[in-house]
mmCIF file of C-alpha atoms in Angstrom:
data_model
loop_
_atom_site.group_PDB
_atom_site.id
_atom_site.type_symbol
_atom_site.label_atom_id
_atom_site.label_comp_id
_atom_site.label_asym_id
_atom_site.label_seq_id
_atom_site.Cartn_x
_atom_site.Cartn_y
_atom_site.Cartn_z
ATOM 1 C CA MET Q 143 -164.670 47.693 -66.630
ATOM 2 C CA ALA Q 144 -162.888 45.826 -63.730
ATOM 3 C CA GLU Q 145 -163.383 45.637 -60.036
ATOM 4 C CA LEU Q 146 -160.697 45.390 -57.193
ATOM 5 C CA PHE Q 147 -161.157 43.819 -53.883
ATOM 6 C CA ALA Q 148 -159.134 44.101 -50.896
ATOM 7 C CA TYR Q 149 -159.311 41.104 -48.565
ATOM 8 C CA ASP Q 150 -158.174 42.596 -45.162
ATOM 9 C CA CYS Q 151 -159.308 45.975 -43.599
ATOM 10 C CA ARG Q 152 -158.411 48.760 -45.812
ATOM 11 C CA ILE Q 153 -160.679 51.532 -44.365
ATOM 12 C CA GLN Q 154 -157.696 53.975 -44.398
ATOM 13 C CA TYR Q 155 -157.643 53.934 -48.173
ATOM 14 C CA CYS Q 156 -161.399 54.551 -48.592
ATOM 15 C CA SER Q 157 -162.722 57.857 -49.732
ATOM 16 C CA LEU Q 158 -166.326 56.713 -50.767
ATOM 17 C CA ASN Q 159 -169.029 54.832 -48.875
ATOM 18 C CA LEU Q 160 -172.011 52.830 -50.148
ATOM 19 C CA ASP Q 161 -175.459 53.654 -48.858
ATOM 20 C CA GLY Q 162 -177.532 53.338 -52.066
ATOM 21 C CA THR Q 163 -175.749 56.361 -53.450
ATOM 22 C CA THR Q 164 -172.140 57.308 -53.282
ATOM 23 C CA SER Q 165 -171.120 59.931 -50.953
ATOM 24 C CA ALA Q 166 -167.962 61.462 -49.448
ATOM 25 C CA PHE Q 167 -166.188 59.499 -46.962
ATOM 26 C CA GLY Q 168 -163.504 61.691 -45.363
ATOM 27 C CA ALA Q 169 -161.057 61.472 -42.591
ATOM 28 C CA ALA Q 170 -163.662 62.024 -39.829
ATOM 29 C CA GLU Q 171 -165.898 59.195 -41.179
ATOM 30 C CA ARG Q 172 -162.802 56.904 -41.490
ATOM 31 C CA ASN Q 173 -161.751 57.803 -37.824
ATOM 32 C CA ALA Q 174 -165.275 57.103 -36.460
ATOM 33 C CA VAL Q 175 -165.399 53.939 -38.224
ATOM 34 C CA ASN Q 176 -162.060 52.844 -36.721
ATOM 35 C CA ASP Q 177 -162.947 53.815 -33.319
ATOM 36 C CA ASP Q 178 -166.723 52.753 -33.311
ATOM 37 C CA ILE Q 179 -166.319 49.460 -35.330
ATOM 38 C CA ILE Q 180 -162.784 48.010 -35.961
ATOM 39 C CA GLU Q 181 -161.230 48.938 -32.436
ATOM 40 C CA LYS Q 182 -164.662 47.409 -30.966
ATOM 41 C CA TYR Q 183 -164.025 44.111 -32.899
ATOM 42 C CA ALA Q 184 -160.315 44.214 -32.114
ATOM 43 C CA SER Q 185 -160.927 44.533 -28.308
ATOM 44 C CA GLN Q 186 -162.930 41.320 -28.475
ATOM 45 C CA ALA Q 187 -160.040 39.485 -30.293
ATOM 46 C CA TYR Q 188 -162.008 39.435 -33.480
ATOM 47 C CA ARG Q 189 -160.302 39.667 -36.709
ATOM 48 C CA THR Q 190 -161.531 42.508 -38.717
ATOM 49 C CA LEU Q 191 -162.204 42.290 -42.424
ATOM 50 C CA CYS Q 192 -163.162 45.268 -44.669
ATOM 51 C CA LEU Q 193 -164.743 44.381 -48.007
ATOM 52 C CA VAL Q 194 -163.869 47.346 -50.208
ATOM 53 C CA TYR Q 195 -163.936 47.715 -53.907
ATOM 54 C CA ARG Q 196 -163.167 50.279 -56.842
ATOM 55 C CA ASP Q 197 -164.588 50.296 -60.234
ATOM 56 C CA VAL Q 198 -161.639 51.185 -62.842
ATOM 57 C CA ASP Q 199 -162.086 51.690 -66.560
ATOM 58 C CA VAL Q 200 -159.224 49.537 -67.716
ATOM 59 C CA THR Q 201 -158.783 46.061 -68.627
ATOM 60 C CA PRO Q 202 -157.470 43.573 -65.957
ATOM 61 C CA GLU Q 203 -154.244 43.238 -67.872
ATOM 62 C CA VAL Q 204 -153.357 46.915 -67.078
ATOM 63 C CA VAL Q 205 -154.446 46.804 -63.585
ATOM 64 C CA LYS Q 206 -152.045 43.944 -62.889
ATOM 65 C CA ASP Q 207 -149.204 46.312 -63.565
ATOM 66 C CA TRP Q 208 -150.413 48.878 -61.087
ATOM 67 C CA SER Q 209 -148.544 49.618 -58.158
ATOM 68 C CA ASP Q 210 -150.466 49.328 -54.630
ATOM 69 C CA GLU Q 211 -150.515 53.176 -54.198
ATOM 70 C CA GLU Q 212 -152.309 53.359 -57.583
ATOM 71 C CA ILE Q 213 -155.061 50.610 -56.751
ATOM 72 C CA GLU Q 214 -155.686 51.477 -53.009
ATOM 73 C CA THR Q 215 -157.172 55.058 -53.534
ATOM 74 C CA ASP Q 216 -160.934 55.866 -53.730
ATOM 75 C CA LEU Q 217 -162.105 52.605 -52.653
ATOM 76 C CA THR Q 218 -165.718 52.038 -51.697
ATOM 77 C CA CYS Q 219 -166.396 50.375 -48.371
ATOM 78 C CA ILE Q 220 -169.132 47.746 -48.607
ATOM 79 C CA CYS Q 221 -169.101 46.301 -45.084
ATOM 80 C CA ILE Q 222 -167.019 45.666 -42.176
ATOM 81 C CA VAL Q 223 -167.323 42.285 -40.357
ATOM 82 C CA GLY Q 224 -165.468 40.751 -37.324
ATOM 83 C CA ILE Q 225 -164.594 37.061 -37.198
ATOM 84 C CA GLU Q 226 -163.824 35.017 -34.297
ATOM 85 C CA ASP Q 227 -159.984 34.105 -34.486
ATOM 86 C CA PRO Q 228 -159.044 31.874 -31.588
ATOM 87 C CA VAL Q 229 -155.673 31.480 -30.222
ATOM 88 C CA ARG Q 230 -153.796 28.521 -32.020
ATOM 89 C CA GLU Q 231 -152.774 25.791 -29.427
ATOM 90 C CA GLU Q 232 -149.052 26.322 -29.677
ATOM 91 C CA VAL Q 233 -149.228 30.184 -29.129
ATOM 92 C CA PRO Q 234 -149.180 30.296 -25.472
ATOM 93 C CA GLU Q 235 -146.042 28.139 -25.237
ATOM 94 C CA SER Q 236 -144.368 30.405 -28.005
ATOM 95 C CA ILE Q 237 -145.105 33.284 -25.918
ATOM 96 C CA ARG Q 238 -143.715 31.754 -22.643
ATOM 97 C CA GLN Q 239 -140.436 30.985 -24.661
ATOM 98 C CA CYS Q 240 -140.198 34.579 -25.982
ATOM 99 C CA ASN Q 241 -140.878 35.925 -22.322
ATOM 100 C CA GLU Q 242 -137.955 33.738 -20.988
ATOM 101 C CA ALA Q 243 -135.637 34.942 -23.730
ATOM 102 C CA GLY Q 244 -136.421 38.525 -22.854
ATOM 103 C CA ILE Q 245 -138.557 39.358 -25.634
ATOM 104 C CA VAL Q 246 -141.652 41.298 -24.691
ATOM 105 C CA VAL Q 247 -144.889 40.077 -26.522
ATOM 106 C CA ARG Q 248 -147.828 42.449 -26.641
#
């Protein structure tokens, strides 16, 4: 058995959750997590990380040949965290230069 871990927020690929037992994690639950947790962190300028995994019954050698679509299904969400990600010193100047060049930065 191998376990696959995604390092960024992959909640859209989760179909299971973890609360001591495994239970269904459908579109309504994913939308609630996005609205109640992920968007809340994002509005506070936190980078959101979602720790997910999937048990597979194959060797790591087989998994390395899988496509992203094959891997990113039926993931189990362990937790979602928000980490502070301050603006780098050079970003305001870069935004100013983009604005002067007519580029809209959001």
